């Protein structure tokens, strides 16, 4: 086997990772890599396979982009398929050059000048585009969290944990009317719910109302998880048992972020 062929096949796993992120699916990403490898093998000198250093890798990234832009075989030219992943959703809303710049630096570990070279961008322009992309990704991860808890001290503790993670506490409620008012006024994206409330109300019923009014992601924080099972409400959200730990709450919130985004019903 020729030296350039060895180098080409060594870089295939890296190309697959980028191609899958670029197209939005495993199958289309792999098909794109196959096309890329075939084209590069036909003209090794053109793609730097006969030279040392990062030249070949950068050329192959550029070839992947070119093939993706020119063919509908790998999805809508220049755009990935829709994804439930919050980071991918945020990136999909960016200009395509910004999205690819983020993938090349954050996913592939290229330096900013290397990524700019692949995308044929000036360094100054690449800096601004990457700054925008990073801001959009960070904002996509931030949740507006509503806390439904009748114990004021526990509500404060939960709110502090939420804020510590970088999310926004958009309000606390101790009963159903307060929770529904917060839902309308503050448009939360996530709710932490106690199950048994002091006024005789039920966090389970609040969760059902939240789902009917607006399909909101919920996490039950309760010592009465048997109530959730008995009332066939496990599908409404994750369960964190009281007494809760900081790690337990933070892990549940992190899992909720990566669930498919609910669709608002009203």
Coordinates of C-alpha atoms in Angstrom, one line a residue, residues 13 20 85 90 124 129 139 196 201 241:
X13 CA -12.3 7.9 11.8
X20 CA -21.7 12.8 10.8
X85 CA -30.0 17.7 20.5
X90 CA -28.7 25.9 18.3
X124 CA -10.6 38.4 12.0
X129 CA -18.1 34.1 13.8
X139 CA -27.6 30.3 25.5
X196 CA -47.6 16.7 48.0
X201 CA -52.7 20.2 46.1
X241 CA -36.1 11.5 45.8

